[in-house]
Tab-separated table of C-alpha atoms and ligand atoms in Angstrom:
chain	number	residue	atom	x	y	z
A	267	TYR	CA	144.616	95.530	98.827
A	268	LYS	CA	144.191	91.858	98.848
A	269	ALA	CA	144.405	91.864	102.761
A	270	LYS	CA	141.850	94.183	102.669
A	271	GLN	CA	139.515	92.627	100.557
A	272	ALA	CA	139.834	89.462	102.290
A	273	GLY	CA	139.061	91.151	105.557
A	274	ARG	CA	136.083	92.522	104.168
A	275	ASN	CA	135.091	89.069	102.739
A	276	ASN	CA	135.515	87.772	106.165
A	277	TYR	CA	133.304	90.308	107.575
A	278	GLN	CA	130.672	89.815	105.201
A	279	PHE	CA	130.865	85.949	105.786
A	280	TYR	CA	130.801	86.748	109.685
A	281	ASN	CA	127.871	88.831	109.011
A	282	GLU	CA	125.744	86.681	107.142
A	283	MET	CA	126.558	83.872	109.501
A	284	CYS	CA	124.771	85.917	112.096
A	285	LEU	CA	122.047	87.074	110.054
A	286	ILE	CA	121.177	83.297	108.737
A	287	ASP	CA	118.964	82.443	111.532
A	288	SER	CA	116.926	85.408	111.476
A	289	GLU	CA	116.757	85.405	107.727
A	290	LYS	CA	115.354	82.101	107.793
A	291	GLU	CA	113.043	82.833	110.411
A	292	LEU	CA	111.996	85.858	108.380
A	293	VAL	CA	111.346	83.777	105.281
A	294	SER	CA	109.318	81.121	107.266
A	295	GLY	CA	107.473	83.862	108.985
A	296	ILE	CA	106.457	85.465	105.866
A	297	LYS	CA	105.256	82.156	104.461
A	298	LYS	CA	103.488	81.529	107.529
A	299	ALA	CA	101.862	85.113	107.432
A	300	LEU	CA	100.504	84.273	104.064
A	301	GLU	CA	98.932	80.875	105.068
A	302	GLN	CA	97.618	82.414	108.350
A	303	ASN	CA	96.260	85.597	107.148
A	304	GLU	CA	98.545	87.952	109.183
A	305	PHE	CA	98.815	90.215	106.251
A	306	PHE	CA	96.069	93.079	105.814
A	307	ILE	CA	95.327	95.705	103.561
A	308	VAL	CA	94.793	99.376	104.232
A	309	TYR	CA	93.326	101.780	101.509
A	310	GLN	CA	94.353	105.371	100.977
A	311	PRO	CA	92.319	107.646	98.725
A	312	LYS	CA	93.596	109.703	96.253
A	313	TYR	CA	91.801	112.875	95.198
A	314	ASN	CA	91.061	115.086	92.256
A	315	LEU	CA	92.770	118.245	93.343
A	316	SER	CA	90.152	120.553	91.379
A	317	THR	CA	87.063	118.689	92.229
A	318	LYS	CA	88.000	117.296	95.489
A	319	GLU	CA	86.446	114.080	94.736
A	320	VAL	CA	88.140	110.754	95.198
A	321	ASN	CA	89.776	109.729	92.039
A	322	SER	CA	91.041	106.153	93.210
A	323	VAL	CA	92.229	104.556	96.132
A	324	GLU	CA	95.796	102.746	96.854
A	325	ALA	CA	95.997	99.303	98.242
A	326	LEU	CA	98.995	99.305	100.811
A	327	ILE	CA	99.797	95.834	102.820
A	328	ARG	CA	100.321	95.849	106.451
A	329	TRP	CA	101.610	92.626	108.665
A	330	ASP	CA	99.931	92.128	111.789
A	331	HIS	CA	102.819	89.790	113.470
A	332	PRO	CA	101.703	87.611	116.485
A	333	GLU	CA	104.648	88.596	118.520
A	334	LYS	CA	106.074	91.817	116.977
A	335	GLY	CA	102.964	93.395	116.338
A	336	LEU	CA	102.318	95.819	113.237
A	337	ILE	CA	104.962	95.800	110.854
A	338	SER	CA	105.530	98.391	108.139
A	339	PRO	CA	105.910	97.399	104.533
A	340	ILE	CA	109.153	99.301	104.452
A	341	ASP	CA	110.413	96.640	106.874
A	342	PHE	CA	109.769	93.432	104.914
A	343	ILE	CA	108.986	94.224	101.021
A	344	SER	CA	112.499	94.525	99.970
A	345	PHE	CA	113.302	91.265	101.998
A	346	ALA	CA	110.343	89.704	100.443
A	347	GLU	CA	111.759	90.775	97.053
A	348	ASN	CA	114.970	89.455	97.674
A	349	HIS	CA	113.640	86.035	98.898
A	350	HIS	CA	111.598	85.070	95.979
A	351	LEU	CA	108.424	86.021	98.302
A	352	ILE	CA	107.065	89.139	96.565
A	353	ILE	CA	105.049	87.346	93.895
A	354	PRO	CA	103.156	85.360	96.133
A	355	ILE	CA	102.632	88.328	98.631
A	356	THR	CA	101.410	90.283	95.210
A	357	LYS	CA	99.222	87.527	94.278
A	358	TRP	CA	97.319	87.247	97.568
A	359	LEU	CA	97.071	91.013	97.853
A	360	LEU	CA	95.553	91.446	94.382
A	361	GLU	CA	93.053	88.606	94.856
A	362	GLN	CA	91.919	90.232	98.267
A	363	VAL	CA	91.749	93.432	96.788
A	364	CYS	CA	89.557	92.119	93.917
A	365	ILE	CA	87.372	89.975	96.192
A	366	GLN	CA	86.751	93.140	98.636
A	367	CYS	CA	85.745	95.516	95.493
A	368	LYS	CA	83.404	92.817	94.275
A	369	GLU	CA	81.770	92.751	97.945
A	370	TRP	CA	81.543	96.557	97.814
A	371	MET	CA	79.674	96.482	94.331
A	372	GLU	CA	77.333	93.787	95.440
A	373	LEU	CA	76.674	96.428	98.520
A	374	GLY	CA	75.501	98.725	95.572
A	375	TYR	CA	78.651	101.186	95.759
A	376	THR	CA	80.061	102.619	92.499
A	377	PRO	CA	83.392	101.130	91.921
A	378	VAL	CA	86.437	103.341	92.559
A	379	PRO	CA	89.702	102.398	90.546
A	380	ILE	CA	92.114	100.725	92.882
A	381	SER	CA	95.965	100.835	92.719
A	382	VAL	CA	98.238	98.185	93.658
A	383	ASN	CA	101.920	98.403	93.962
A	384	ILE	CA	104.079	96.047	91.641
A	385	SER	CA	107.547	95.050	92.253
A	386	THR	CA	110.175	95.142	89.598
A	387	LYS	CA	111.050	91.602	90.550
A	388	HIS	CA	107.476	90.651	89.323
A	389	PHE	CA	108.372	92.230	86.009
A	390	GLU	CA	111.573	90.607	85.507
A	391	GLU	CA	109.989	87.091	86.583
A	392	GLY	CA	107.762	87.390	83.492
A	393	THR	CA	104.748	86.049	85.166
A	394	LEU	CA	102.972	89.256	85.967
A	395	VAL	CA	100.567	89.305	82.861
A	396	GLU	CA	99.431	85.678	83.414
A	397	ASP	CA	99.247	86.044	87.097
A	398	VAL	CA	97.099	89.268	86.901
A	399	LYS	CA	94.933	87.590	84.197
A	400	LYS	CA	94.409	84.649	86.328
A	401	ILE	CA	93.019	86.602	89.476
A	402	LEU	CA	90.963	89.021	87.120
A	403	SER	CA	89.157	86.029	85.807
A	404	LYS	CA	88.864	84.111	88.953
A	405	THR	CA	87.308	87.240	90.640
A	406	GLY	CA	85.549	88.703	87.856
A	407	PHE	CA	87.218	92.179	88.467
A	408	ASP	CA	86.863	94.790	85.839
A	409	PRO	CA	90.424	95.498	84.609
A	410	THR	CA	89.580	99.118	83.650
A	411	ASN	CA	89.228	99.728	87.305
A	412	LEU	CA	92.701	98.496	88.310
A	413	ILE	CA	95.918	100.475	88.441
A	414	LEU	CA	99.223	99.140	88.723
A	415	GLU	CA	102.101	101.253	90.216
A	416	ILE	CA	105.338	100.327	88.892
A	417	THR	CA	108.776	102.121	89.374
A	418	GLU	CA	111.401	103.148	86.703
A	419	SER	CA	113.615	100.154	87.539
A	420	ILE	CA	111.698	98.012	85.434
A	421	MET	CA	113.610	99.476	82.834
A	422	ASN	CA	117.190	98.467	84.375
A	423	LYS	CA	117.520	94.966	82.992
A	424	ASN	CA	115.322	94.324	79.888
A	425	GLU	CA	113.786	97.651	78.498
A	426	GLU	CA	112.076	95.582	75.549
A	427	GLN	CA	110.442	93.077	77.926
A	428	ALA	CA	109.308	95.704	80.246
A	429	ILE	CA	107.508	97.880	77.532
A	430	GLN	CA	106.017	94.663	76.132
A	431	THR	CA	104.669	93.720	79.547
A	432	ILE	CA	103.018	97.201	80.034
A	433	HIS	CA	101.646	97.127	76.465
A	434	GLN	CA	100.052	93.739	77.399
A	435	LEU	CA	98.582	94.947	80.615
A	436	ARG	CA	97.237	98.089	78.888
A	437	GLU	CA	95.610	95.853	76.073
A	438	MET	CA	93.635	94.349	79.045
A	439	GLY	CA	92.403	97.797	80.064
A	440	ILE	CA	94.557	98.017	83.113
A	441	LYS	CA	96.097	101.531	83.687
A	442	ILE	CA	100.004	101.934	84.675
A	443	ALA	CA	101.294	104.598	86.928
A	444	ILE	CA	104.984	105.224	87.500
A	445	ASP	CA	105.421	105.448	91.267
A	446	ASP	CA	108.102	107.432	93.192
A	447	PHE	CA	108.710	109.651	90.228
A	448	GLY	CA	111.664	111.803	90.121
A	449	THR	CA	113.790	109.533	92.317
A	450	GLY	CA	115.501	107.646	89.794
A	451	PHE	CA	118.330	108.743	87.296
A	452	SER	CA	116.360	108.645	83.866
A	453	SER	CA	112.894	109.694	85.022
A	454	LEU	CA	112.368	112.247	82.038
A	455	SER	CA	113.587	109.811	79.369
A	456	TYR	CA	111.281	106.918	80.325
A	457	LEU	CA	108.252	109.033	80.562
A	458	ILE	CA	108.634	109.223	76.957
A	459	LYS	CA	109.713	105.686	76.382
A	460	LEU	CA	107.079	103.816	78.609
A	461	PRO	CA	103.129	103.540	77.588
A	462	ILE	CA	101.736	104.837	80.691
A	463	ASP	CA	98.803	106.573	82.075
A	464	LEU	CA	99.764	108.410	85.238
A	465	ILE	CA	102.861	109.549	87.102
A	466	ASN	CA	103.015	109.725	91.204
A	467	LEU	CA	105.408	112.598	91.863
A	468	ASP	CA	107.390	111.550	94.626
A	469	LYS	CA	106.895	113.225	98.181
A	470	THR	CA	110.690	114.532	98.205
A	471	PHE	CA	109.332	117.272	95.782
A	472	LEU	CA	106.813	118.494	98.211
A	473	ASP	CA	109.446	118.697	100.972
A	474	GLU	CA	110.953	121.626	99.190
A	475	LEU	CA	107.902	123.472	97.914
A	476	THR	CA	109.064	126.764	99.491
A	477	ASP	CA	111.693	126.823	96.820
A	478	LYS	CA	110.695	128.571	93.825
A	479	LYS	CA	112.854	126.532	91.572
A	480	ASN	CA	111.349	123.371	92.862
A	481	ILE	CA	107.935	124.707	91.853
A	482	SER	CA	109.088	125.747	88.474
A	483	LEU	CA	110.359	122.130	88.331
A	484	ILE	CA	106.941	120.649	89.116
A	485	ASN	CA	105.294	123.046	86.717
A	486	SER	CA	107.650	121.780	83.902
A	487	ILE	CA	106.955	118.019	84.989
A	488	VAL	CA	103.168	118.796	84.944
A	489	SER	CA	102.991	120.201	81.338
A	490	LEU	CA	105.302	117.603	79.887
A	491	ALA	CA	103.124	115.022	81.407
A	492	HIS	CA	100.021	116.733	80.206
A	493	ASN	CA	101.677	116.993	76.789
A	494	LEU	CA	102.235	113.068	76.773
A	495	ASN	CA	98.452	112.558	77.772
A	496	LEU	CA	99.380	111.509	81.343
A	497	LEU	CA	98.011	112.612	84.729
A	498	VAL	CA	100.126	113.765	87.534
A	499	VAL	CA	99.632	112.510	91.101
A	500	ALA	CA	101.186	114.421	94.023
A	501	GLU	CA	102.346	111.945	96.829
A	502	GLY	CA	102.543	112.732	100.346
A	503	ILE	CA	100.616	115.996	100.777
A	504	GLU	CA	100.358	116.912	104.352
A	505	THR	CA	99.309	120.730	104.626
A	506	GLU	CA	96.729	122.970	103.105
A	507	ASN	CA	99.492	125.162	101.875
A	508	GLN	CA	100.904	122.117	99.716
A	509	HIS	CA	97.659	121.254	98.395
A	510	GLN	CA	96.986	124.813	97.081
A	511	VAL	CA	100.587	125.037	95.719
A	512	LEU	CA	100.096	121.748	93.652
A	513	ASP	CA	96.697	122.614	92.528
A	514	GLN	CA	98.307	125.886	91.042
A	515	THR	CA	100.946	123.959	89.193
A	516	GLY	CA	98.077	121.997	87.349
A	517	CYS	CA	98.917	118.800	89.248
A	518	ASP	CA	95.510	116.372	88.774
A	519	ILE	CA	95.526	114.216	91.686
A	520	GLY	CA	96.679	114.374	95.382
A	521	GLN	CA	97.387	111.768	97.942
A	522	GLY	CA	98.562	112.363	101.648
A	523	TYR	CA	97.549	112.716	105.442
A	524	PHE	CA	95.935	116.187	104.550
A	525	PHE	CA	93.220	114.473	102.801
A	526	SER	CA	93.424	111.025	104.592
A	527	LYS	CA	95.696	108.439	106.160
A	528	PRO	CA	95.437	104.839	104.922
A	529	LEU	CA	92.152	103.285	106.043
A	530	MET	CA	90.876	99.982	107.006
A	531	GLY	CA	88.353	98.590	104.339
A	532	THR	CA	85.445	99.188	107.074
A	533	GLN	CA	86.487	102.882	107.309
A	534	LEU	CA	86.988	103.466	103.725
A	535	GLN	CA	83.484	102.006	103.083
A	536	ARG	CA	81.861	104.409	105.784
A	537	ALA	CA	83.820	107.560	104.824
A	538	PHE	CA	84.342	107.664	101.056
A	539	LEU	CA	82.277	105.048	99.079
A	540	ASP	CA	79.095	105.939	100.706
A	541	THR	CA	79.264	109.454	99.240
A	542	LYS	CA	79.748	107.787	95.975
A	543	GLU	CA	76.633	105.753	96.162
A	544	ARG	CA	74.253	105.936	93.281
B	32	C2E	P1	104.411	104.214	97.931
B	32	C2E	O1	104.050	103.064	96.889
B	32	C2E	O2	105.097	105.429	97.681
B	32	C2E	O3	103.127	104.346	98.944
B	32	C2E	C1	103.061	105.787	99.742
B	32	C2E	C2	103.546	105.604	101.132
B	32	C2E	O4	103.476	106.714	101.749
B	32	C2E	C3	102.597	104.743	101.939
B	32	C2E	O5	103.724	104.122	103.156
B	32	C2E	C4	101.733	105.566	102.717
B	32	C2E	O6	101.142	105.417	103.898
B	32	C2E	C5	102.831	106.981	102.802
B	32	C2E	N1	101.920	108.199	102.750
B	32	C2E	C6	100.869	108.549	102.467
B	32	C2E	N2	100.521	109.911	102.689
B	32	C2E	C7	101.618	110.511	103.314
B	32	C2E	C8	101.896	111.961	103.943
B	32	C2E	O7	101.023	112.677	103.647
B	32	C2E	N3	102.860	111.804	104.423
B	32	C2E	C9	103.846	110.874	104.573
B	32	C2E	N4	105.000	110.900	105.363
B	32	C2E	N5	103.630	109.424	104.127
B	32	C2E	C10	102.380	109.256	103.482
B	32	C2E	P2	103.432	102.735	103.459
B	32	C2E	O8	101.975	102.152	103.376
B	32	C2E	O9	104.324	102.523	104.631
B	32	C2E	O10	104.262	102.112	102.235
B	32	C2E	C11	105.543	102.424	101.965
B	32	C2E	C12	106.089	101.697	100.672
B	32	C2E	O11	106.192	100.288	100.906
B	32	C2E	C13	104.967	102.214	99.431
B	32	C2E	O12	105.429	103.244	99.091
B	32	C2E	C14	105.554	100.624	98.510
B	32	C2E	O13	106.615	101.047	97.961
B	32	C2E	C15	105.724	99.716	99.531
B	32	C2E	N6	104.558	98.905	99.608
B	32	C2E	C16	103.379	99.156	100.412
B	32	C2E	N7	102.330	98.005	100.185
B	32	C2E	C17	102.892	97.212	99.213
B	32	C2E	C18	102.138	96.106	98.344
B	32	C2E	O14	101.404	95.566	98.671
B	32	C2E	N8	103.331	95.719	97.373
B	32	C2E	C19	104.569	96.371	97.309
B	32	C2E	N9	105.334	95.861	96.376
B	32	C2E	N10	105.022	97.398	97.733
B	32	C2E	C20	104.167	97.733	98.906
B	33	CA	CA1	102.574	103.204	95.231
B	34	CA	CA1	105.422	106.321	95.826
B	35	CA	CA1	101.691	106.485	96.368
């Protein structure tokens, strides 16, 4: 057993040695990206399934790397989380979103609520409320038009602190959504514990929509959510059929390529905000 363990440690050490250069590079690459504006934001609308109107817009980050080209958040967000870089990224993104929305308002568009993804690391660091407050007051953004998307992993370490943080955010008028709902272990019990406004049903539910049992599962989640006064968002709707089935379950809001891919700010302005003009 000892030999095996030593072997594994050696392997890990070797592995880390090999990675060290590129890890360092990635850390400095992300820092440089923040300084030189290599990150940009795309916006994916979410629709009210029954009225088919835009309900809100999710801000998603992209990295336009000078040599590697476009990098998906899937390839750098968890690295950023593990290297103390997610908080500076989130602060940058939130400020950009607030500035962009202010510009849209000044152009005469009716504001649409915007959602921003928040890392559990930011909850654990304990600076989230303060960071959000600062950016809102600096930019003059209306907190009632801000939705923060969190995941149930905020409950992994300090439940009390997590719940307290959510209370403080909601007291400011911010809405809270649980993202990727249904992929964790304790989803249902957290629904009752967490003072939230929305749940984002994970896309994996949609992948098995032909399964009758899966549809009853969605039906049950939707009625439980409605009993708790929560709205349900279905993520990753790609087909007309998925749209119809979900609408029939009573699910409130939908997001996905069937409606719209994530858009550049200018595209969003043209395609969606124009129709909301007063
Ligand atoms: P998410 O928050 O669940 O975001 C939804 C993801 O699903 C987005 O991928 C979106 O482009 C994609 N999507 C939307 N509709 C469809 C569809 O119909 N079909 C399929 N196959 N995919 C669809 P994206 O933008 O690549 O983001 C991936 C994940 O990266 C996000 O998942 C989120 O967890 C994370 N992420 C993105 N931006 C940020 C950010 O600013 N901060 C943090 N902390 N995480 C972010
Ligand atoms: Ca999200
Ligand atoms: Ca999600
Ligand atoms: Ca989403």
